[in-house]
């Protein structure tokens, strides 16, 4: 039978079986009334035909049916095409004709209800007949009769397939109008057969998401009657979009006539969604690979690179195109690359040793394009794609982590080597999670024990609540860190004073933590106490020193001011204590000072403050209980008398030496109007007043002393003002003469023309200048004016070989810049250095002999000369004299005065002259007031002289006048 005929029969059977609510059986029969329709061999597959056969004909499925017993011959021999169907009660027969009008047989439909067909049913039957008729060719019925028995099973099988398949089947005529759809189509689209018949599928199924270009292409294929397959979005009856794959084929009759189209629709909605998910996943995975910080590389089983992500290019420096097809050993150091091919072979062969590395991350070395090595961590896994074994490697650059690990190790070693203790603990639980070695050593616990403890466990009497309250400002961000001192308790129970610096650390994605840097300050506190003791206590007697007693004096003054009762300061200075050191030695002297401090402490008791200011000076501060000054004086003087008595007690420390007395100065106070330093100074004034009265006594600071003090303050202020003026303080000059009495130079001696007190000699203000630290500006002032005056005289008079002597103080010589200052004065005044003679005393040099010599050498290098004044009155010694860079010796007035009346004085002068001559030093005797003195000195070989016999010190104007009288004026031209 023709394939189209078989398809038509299958469609007819399906249509007839599903039409309305009726049960149908449809068969094709030839013209013979006794034709027999045999059942198919596979009768179970075409159930509508078989079931109807049994139901309508009461025949078993395997019994042949004689149509002649069922259908009147008249119904089978209609001679004209289109013969009306007839209804013998339970069947309907329609004649079938070919295109030539020849009868080919009948289509018989049997109904289980013997009733007249409705118009709808009639139309359906007629349509079925027409549809079948179009597929019957000339001779088809004969072919059918000949092959019906052998092919009936195929017809039933194909019919069942069309009915049962899930694919949608749509049949249209040549105009594209639907003539039939199967159940699969109804299920896919939601539209029933009746809703689709006579309509174009596109008008019903297509919507806004349907691709217009695809629609146009389908139309073109239909117009050209070309088969096509296309994926398209259609719309369900409920207007839900879904994907279908349409396979459309033109239908043609046996002679090639166009008869329409048949389209098989496959629901690919799930497939499309799966594809979209796959593509999305693919894009996502690709994006992940491209954005991964880690490098990902794919190789085949031989190690040839297939793919590489951008991170690999960044990591190794190679673009992907330079790596594809290259061995992965290109990325390995030579010592590793040389063995890699062997590893790959053993792995490909399945040897277990190589298999063990799969999936396990390991640290190796990588090789960058620039030849540098770097540490990396690699994990390799195997996969199969299209039956090909591939290796996928994830590579992580661990340079930073390795460096961080090294940094961490160095950090931990540093922490372990530091003397400080480091504690780290969680902010929530306050449990330690890290401790350095110092923390373990400090507390005596094991590390394991400490890691189960909290800060408050090592702080005695310090519960958690108290600790959290203390650290609250730190946690709340009010302070950046907490620094405090506390006590930690050692495992054995002893307390350790510590200094703590606590910080609150909050890192991203980390719980907040505390870091405590703890330092054991036991030694520090001990040293601090020692330092404080040294700073506030005398190391010899262990009594408070000047600093501490001044502080206690201030406190006593405040107490006195509040109570209204008098207090007092007593300053004791041992009489002639220097003799003890000189005769018995400093060790015995120190022992005696300790003994005196014990005696004084016994007198004063605990309520009074005793201190040692230094040397042999002791200062006592006490508060009386008297608001009356006279009563207070009585109470204080009683204490003074006890101190005097204690001082002169016999002592074994001094052996047979006579007892040492003391002199005490006393000053009272009842408020804070006078500073502590001033009270101590007044006590010092009173003490010296006691010494002037004969020693071993006390003296109370009184109004006369106060007036003297006020005078001193006034004079100090005046001296400051005078130094800022030009001619108030000026040098006077006393000539020096040779053996003939001729002038050879001058000594500059300072005078103060006080505007109220008149002319003042050096003895009236030099000591004051030294006490008030004005001696340096005063000495500089005299040096500058003396040099200027001498320079002026040298320009006016013929005195080129003369010199001017200027006295310099110990303070001046001690200044490091003094040589530079002398040089500047000479340059500013124009005086040649050889015309300046600086006079120093033995006491000035002895203070610091080596520094003094160095300073003198620097000045002497300028050309300035030095004279040693008052030789023989101080620390005169041949060793000093030989070391000092001097040019002149001056014999003091005391020796000159005794020259004519005392053999010892005479001998001393002669010895000085002999010594000076042996050292090639010039000698000047000063203080000569009598002619015989001069004559004797000349006899002894003295070359230079100075004194009232020749001239008293004079102002510069008188010297100028005298030089003019001597005819020394330089004549111009």
XYZ file of N, CA and C in Angstrom, residues 351-498:
444
model
N 50.720 5.066 37.506
C 51.519 4.627 38.638
C 51.109 5.408 39.886
N 50.965 4.715 40.979
C 50.368 5.270 42.186
C 51.152 6.439 42.762
N 52.483 6.388 42.636
C 53.281 7.458 43.212
C 52.923 8.804 42.617
N 52.652 8.808 41.323
C 52.272 10.058 40.668
C 50.829 10.407 40.952
N 49.990 9.382 41.111
C 48.567 9.632 41.334
C 48.344 10.321 42.683
N 49.248 10.097 43.626
C 49.060 10.640 44.966
C 49.009 12.166 44.986
N 49.614 12.807 44.004
C 49.635 14.277 44.022
C 48.317 14.867 43.563
N 47.455 14.072 42.913
C 46.208 14.612 42.390
C 45.308 15.112 43.525
N 44.823 16.337 43.366
C 43.884 16.902 44.317
C 44.516 17.405 45.602
N 45.809 17.220 45.777
C 46.488 17.648 46.991
C 47.330 18.889 46.692
N 47.040 19.961 47.436
C 47.801 21.191 47.231
C 49.215 21.015 47.795
N 50.182 21.547 47.085
C 51.562 21.455 47.544
C 52.300 22.717 47.116
N 53.326 23.030 47.868
C 54.114 24.233 47.597
C 55.295 23.871 46.707
N 55.458 24.622 45.613
C 56.558 24.416 44.684
C 57.081 25.790 44.257
N 58.062 25.779 43.360
C 58.622 27.011 42.825
C 58.142 27.227 41.390
N 57.804 28.469 41.064
C 57.438 28.824 39.705
C 58.527 29.685 39.070
N 58.479 29.763 37.732
C 59.472 30.546 36.998
C 58.757 31.575 36.139
N 58.989 32.848 36.409
C 58.366 33.904 35.626
C 59.096 34.093 34.302
N 58.447 34.854 33.418
C 59.045 35.125 32.112
C 60.376 35.847 32.252
N 60.488 36.702 33.303
C 61.730 37.446 33.481
C 62.822 36.611 34.138
N 62.540 35.326 34.380
C 63.545 34.431 34.936
C 63.561 34.356 36.446
N 62.719 35.148 37.100
C 62.708 35.125 38.559
C 61.856 33.975 39.081
N 62.307 33.410 40.169
C 61.551 32.346 40.817
C 60.623 32.939 41.866
N 59.562 32.205 42.161
C 58.674 32.633 43.234
C 57.945 31.409 43.775
N 57.578 31.432 45.038
C 56.874 30.290 45.633
C 55.391 30.306 45.248
N 54.844 29.115 44.981
C 53.421 29.013 44.656
C 52.874 27.726 45.260
N 51.562 27.704 45.369
C 50.874 26.495 45.825
C 49.980 26.019 44.689
N 50.087 24.716 44.333
C 49.378 24.185 43.177
C 48.577 22.962 43.579
N 47.369 22.874 43.026
C 46.518 21.694 43.213
C 46.055 21.246 41.827
N 46.245 19.955 41.514
C 45.954 19.420 40.187
C 44.850 18.374 40.302
N 43.876 18.452 39.408
C 42.824 17.441 39.325
C 42.686 17.005 37.869
N 42.153 15.803 37.694
C 41.957 15.268 36.342
C 40.474 15.265 36.014
N 40.156 15.525 34.747
C 38.775 15.450 34.260
C 38.807 14.874 32.846
N 37.643 14.522 32.355
C 37.514 13.977 31.000
C 36.523 14.817 30.221
N 36.931 15.281 29.067
C 36.068 16.073 28.182
C 36.127 15.433 26.799
N 34.933 15.009 26.318
C 34.855 14.342 25.002
C 35.853 13.180 24.906
N 35.827 12.377 25.943
C 36.653 11.168 26.018
C 38.144 11.460 26.081
N 38.518 12.758 26.333
C 39.929 13.109 26.428
C 40.282 13.448 27.869
N 41.378 12.891 28.366
C 41.830 13.159 29.726
C 42.546 14.519 29.758
N 42.078 15.354 30.660
C 42.673 16.681 30.828
C 43.056 16.874 32.290
N 44.071 17.699 32.506
C 44.496 18.061 33.860
C 44.226 19.543 34.073
N 43.624 19.848 35.203
C 43.316 21.237 35.556
C 44.123 21.570 36.808
N 44.899 22.653 36.736
C 45.748 23.059 37.854
C 45.330 24.444 38.334
N 45.091 24.556 39.625
C 44.836 25.858 40.260
C 46.129 26.276 40.967
N 46.590 27.496 40.657
C 47.898 27.954 41.137
C 47.711 29.236 41.938
N 48.267 29.244 43.127
C 48.168 30.421 44.007
C 49.570 30.925 44.330
N 49.797 32.197 44.035
C 51.085 32.819 44.335
C 51.163 33.039 45.847
N 52.089 32.357 46.476
C 52.198 32.467 47.934
C 53.418 33.293 48.336
N 53.901 34.129 47.401
C 55.038 34.981 47.742
C 54.702 35.833 48.960
N 53.524 36.481 48.890
C 53.137 37.356 49.998
C 52.933 36.554 51.272
N 52.266 35.395 51.141
C 51.998 34.600 52.335
C 53.284 34.029 52.910
N 54.217 33.646 52.023
C 55.491 33.141 52.512
C 56.261 34.255 53.202
N 56.211 35.439 52.582
C 56.867 36.576 53.217
C 56.173 36.918 54.526
N 54.816 36.852 54.485
C 54.074 37.114 55.715
C 54.407 36.078 56.776
N 54.559 34.811 56.327
C 54.915 33.753 57.271
C 56.298 34.024 57.854
N 57.215 34.436 56.967
C 58.563 34.760 57.450
C 58.516 35.955 58.396
N 57.684 36.966 58.002
C 57.530 38.135 58.871
C 56.967 37.724 60.221
N 55.973 36.802 60.163
C 55.359 36.346 61.402
C 56.378 35.620 62.267
N 57.210 34.788 61.621
C 58.229 34.083 62.383
C 59.222 35.071 62.994
N 59.622 36.048 62.148
C 60.537 37.065 62.680
C 59.876 37.857 63.796
N 58.573 38.151 63.584
C 57.829 38.902 64.596
C 57.767 38.129 65.905
N 57.475 36.820 65.792
C 57.388 36.004 67.006
C 58.750 35.874 67.684
N 59.797 35.724 66.855
C 61.125 35.646 67.444
C 61.470 36.959 68.130
N 61.068 38.057 67.468
C 61.326 39.365 68.072
C 60.574 39.504 69.384
N 59.296 39.091 69.352
C 58.500 39.174 70.569
C 59.081 38.287 71.663
N 59.567 37.100 71.258
C 60.116 36.180 72.255
C 61.449 36.675 72.801
N 62.175 37.460 71.988
C 63.479 37.934 72.439
C 63.389 39.253 73.202
N 62.246 39.923 73.103
C 62.111 41.185 73.807
C 61.982 40.949 75.302
N 62.404 41.919 76.069
C 62.296 41.818 77.515
C 60.873 42.058 77.984
N 60.067 42.674 77.140
C 58.678 42.930 77.494
C 57.847 41.669 77.329
N 56.738 41.631 78.040
C 55.790 40.522 77.924
C 54.653 40.965 77.011
N 54.218 40.058 76.146
C 53.131 40.355 75.221
C 51.987 39.393 75.500
N 50.824 39.955 75.820
C 49.623 39.169 76.044
C 48.591 39.587 75.004
N 47.974 38.608 74.331
C 46.872 38.886 73.423
C 45.680 38.066 73.890
N 44.508 38.734 73.982
C 43.338 38.012 74.456
C 42.081 38.550 73.777
N 41.084 37.657 73.674
C 39.831 38.004 72.995
C 39.075 39.046 73.803
N 38.437 39.977 73.083
C 37.697 41.033 73.768
C 36.418 40.497 74.406
N 35.827 39.470 73.804
C 34.570 38.943 74.333
C 34.791 38.053 75.548
N 35.627 37.050 75.377
C 35.833 36.078 76.446
C 36.954 36.479 77.392
N 37.790 37.430 76.979
C 38.966 37.851 77.739
C 39.943 36.696 77.969
N 39.895 35.695 77.097
C 40.771 34.534 77.247
C 42.040 34.758 76.420
N 43.182 34.441 77.024
C 44.439 34.582 76.313
C 44.477 33.632 75.120
N 44.985 34.128 73.975
C 45.192 33.238 72.841
C 46.643 33.319 72.324
N 47.418 34.275 72.827
C 48.831 34.322 72.474
C 49.614 34.948 73.623
N 50.774 34.369 73.900
C 51.688 34.907 74.890
C 53.102 34.686 74.383
N 53.948 35.674 74.537
C 55.335 35.450 74.136
C 56.101 34.783 75.272
N 57.351 34.461 75.008
C 58.158 33.734 75.983
C 58.330 34.551 77.255
N 58.428 35.876 77.093
C 58.597 36.723 78.267
C 57.434 36.624 79.229
N 56.200 36.509 78.684
C 55.022 36.394 79.543
C 55.061 35.101 80.342
N 55.484 34.026 79.670
C 55.564 32.732 80.352
C 56.618 32.794 81.449
N 57.761 33.380 81.120
C 58.843 33.449 82.100
C 58.494 34.356 83.271
N 57.770 35.418 83.000
C 57.479 36.390 84.056
C 56.572 35.818 85.129
N 55.561 35.033 84.697
C 54.523 34.612 85.632
C 54.744 33.219 86.200
N 55.636 32.436 85.603
C 55.927 31.129 86.164
C 54.968 30.031 85.752
N 53.921 30.373 84.995
C 52.994 29.359 84.510
C 53.522 28.760 83.211
N 52.999 27.584 82.840
C 53.293 27.048 81.521
C 52.421 27.776 80.512
N 52.816 27.685 79.241
C 52.023 28.328 78.188
C 50.612 27.743 78.153
N 50.507 26.435 78.329
C 49.202 25.780 78.300
C 48.323 26.288 79.430
N 48.901 26.485 80.603
C 48.113 26.997 81.731
C 47.635 28.416 81.455
N 48.513 29.244 80.905
C 48.135 30.638 80.656
C 47.067 30.747 79.579
N 47.092 29.857 78.582
C 46.103 29.921 77.504
C 44.713 29.554 77.989
N 44.580 29.083 79.199
C 43.264 28.814 79.796
C 42.928 29.831 80.872
N 43.662 30.957 80.867
C 43.461 31.973 81.896
C 43.041 33.296 81.254
N 42.739 34.263 82.129
C 42.275 35.586 81.717
C 43.119 36.644 82.421
N 43.066 37.881 81.950
C 43.862 38.926 82.602
C 43.574 39.053 84.090
N 42.311 38.934 84.457
C 41.981 39.104 85.868
C 42.430 37.917 86.716
N 42.836 36.819 86.082
C 43.353 35.676 86.840
C 44.755 35.940 87.364
N 45.482 36.857 86.709
C 46.859 37.129 87.135
C 46.960 38.473 87.855
N 45.808 39.109 88.082
C 45.795 40.384 88.792
C 45.059 40.175 90.115
N 45.758 40.240 91.237
C 45.116 39.985 92.532
C 44.035 41.015 92.828
N 42.932 40.519 93.359
C 41.819 41.392 93.762
C 41.338 42.269 92.609
N 41.245 41.678 91.435
C 40.858 42.427 90.245
C 39.856 41.596 89.455
N 38.570 41.597 89.823
C 37.578 40.739 89.154
C 37.282 41.215 87.731
N 36.586 40.350 86.987
C 36.289 40.639 85.585
C 35.495 41.932 85.438
N 34.525 42.148 86.311
C 33.688 43.343 86.208
C 34.532 44.606 86.325
N 35.470 44.596 87.238
C 36.348 45.760 87.416
C 37.230 45.961 86.189
N 37.717 44.861 85.635
C 38.572 44.953 84.450
C 37.802 45.528 83.270
N 36.592 45.036 83.033
C 35.803 45.537 81.897
C 35.455 47.007 82.072
N 35.207 47.415 83.284
C 34.924 48.827 83.535
C 36.145 49.678 83.222
N 37.329 49.159 83.545
C 38.556 49.907 83.298
C 38.803 50.083 81.803
N 38.531 49.027 81.005
C 38.849 49.084 79.569
C 37.710 49.668 78.740
N 36.592 50.040 79.374
C 35.446 50.566 78.625
C 35.808 51.774 77.759
N 36.568 52.769 78.258
C 36.934 53.901 77.381
C 37.726 53.467 76.159
N 38.510 52.428 76.309
C 39.299 51.920 75.182
C 38.385 51.270 74.155
N 37.444 50.468 74.617
C 36.518 49.774 73.722
C 35.604 50.764 73.023
N 35.204 51.808 73.728
C 34.288 52.812 73.164
C 34.999 53.812 72.265
N 36.316 53.681 72.113
C 37.056 54.571 71.219
C 37.351 55.936 71.795
N 37.165 56.113 73.098
C 37.425 57.416 73.692
C 38.918 57.681 73.855
N 39.687 56.636 73.974
C 41.139 56.769 74.082
C 41.785 55.757 73.152
N 42.957 56.076 72.559
C 43.608 55.130 71.639
C 44.285 53.978 72.362
N 44.729 54.214 73.599
C 45.381 53.155 74.369
C 45.303 53.503 75.840
N 45.480 52.505 76.658
C 45.507 52.695 78.095
C 46.908 52.365 78.597
N 47.487 53.292 79.332
C 48.779 53.065 79.969
C 48.582 53.173 81.476
N 48.953 52.150 82.167
C 48.752 52.159 83.611
C 49.741 51.206 84.261
N 49.918 51.386 85.541
C 50.746 50.493 86.333
C 49.863 49.663 87.242
N 50.210 48.414 87.373
C 49.424 47.514 88.212
C 50.361 46.456 88.765
N 49.781 45.420 89.328
C 50.561 44.338 89.923
C 50.077 43.020 89.361
N 50.986 42.187 88.864
C 50.670 40.822 88.453
C 51.155 39.867 89.542
N 50.441 38.785 89.669
C 50.815 37.808 90.695
C 51.451 36.590 90.051
N 52.643 36.281 90.502
C 53.383 35.112 90.026
C 52.698 33.841 90.512
N 52.980 32.747 89.824
C 52.380 31.470 90.202
C 52.721 31.100 91.639
N 53.915 31.495 92.093
C 54.302 31.146 93.461
C 53.725 32.099 94.490
N 52.974 33.119 94.036
C 52.263 33.989 94.967
C 52.851 35.362 95.165
N 54.081 35.628 94.728
C 54.644 36.961 94.952
C 54.153 37.918 93.871
N 54.068 39.182 94.236
C 53.547 40.206 93.332
C 54.676 40.831 92.516
N 54.320 41.180 91.280
C 55.282 41.778 90.350
C 54.724 43.124 89.895
N 55.360 44.224 90.221
C 54.896 45.522 89.695
C 55.164 45.602 88.196
N 54.160 45.993 87.422
C 54.296 46.024 85.967
C 53.744 47.323 85.417
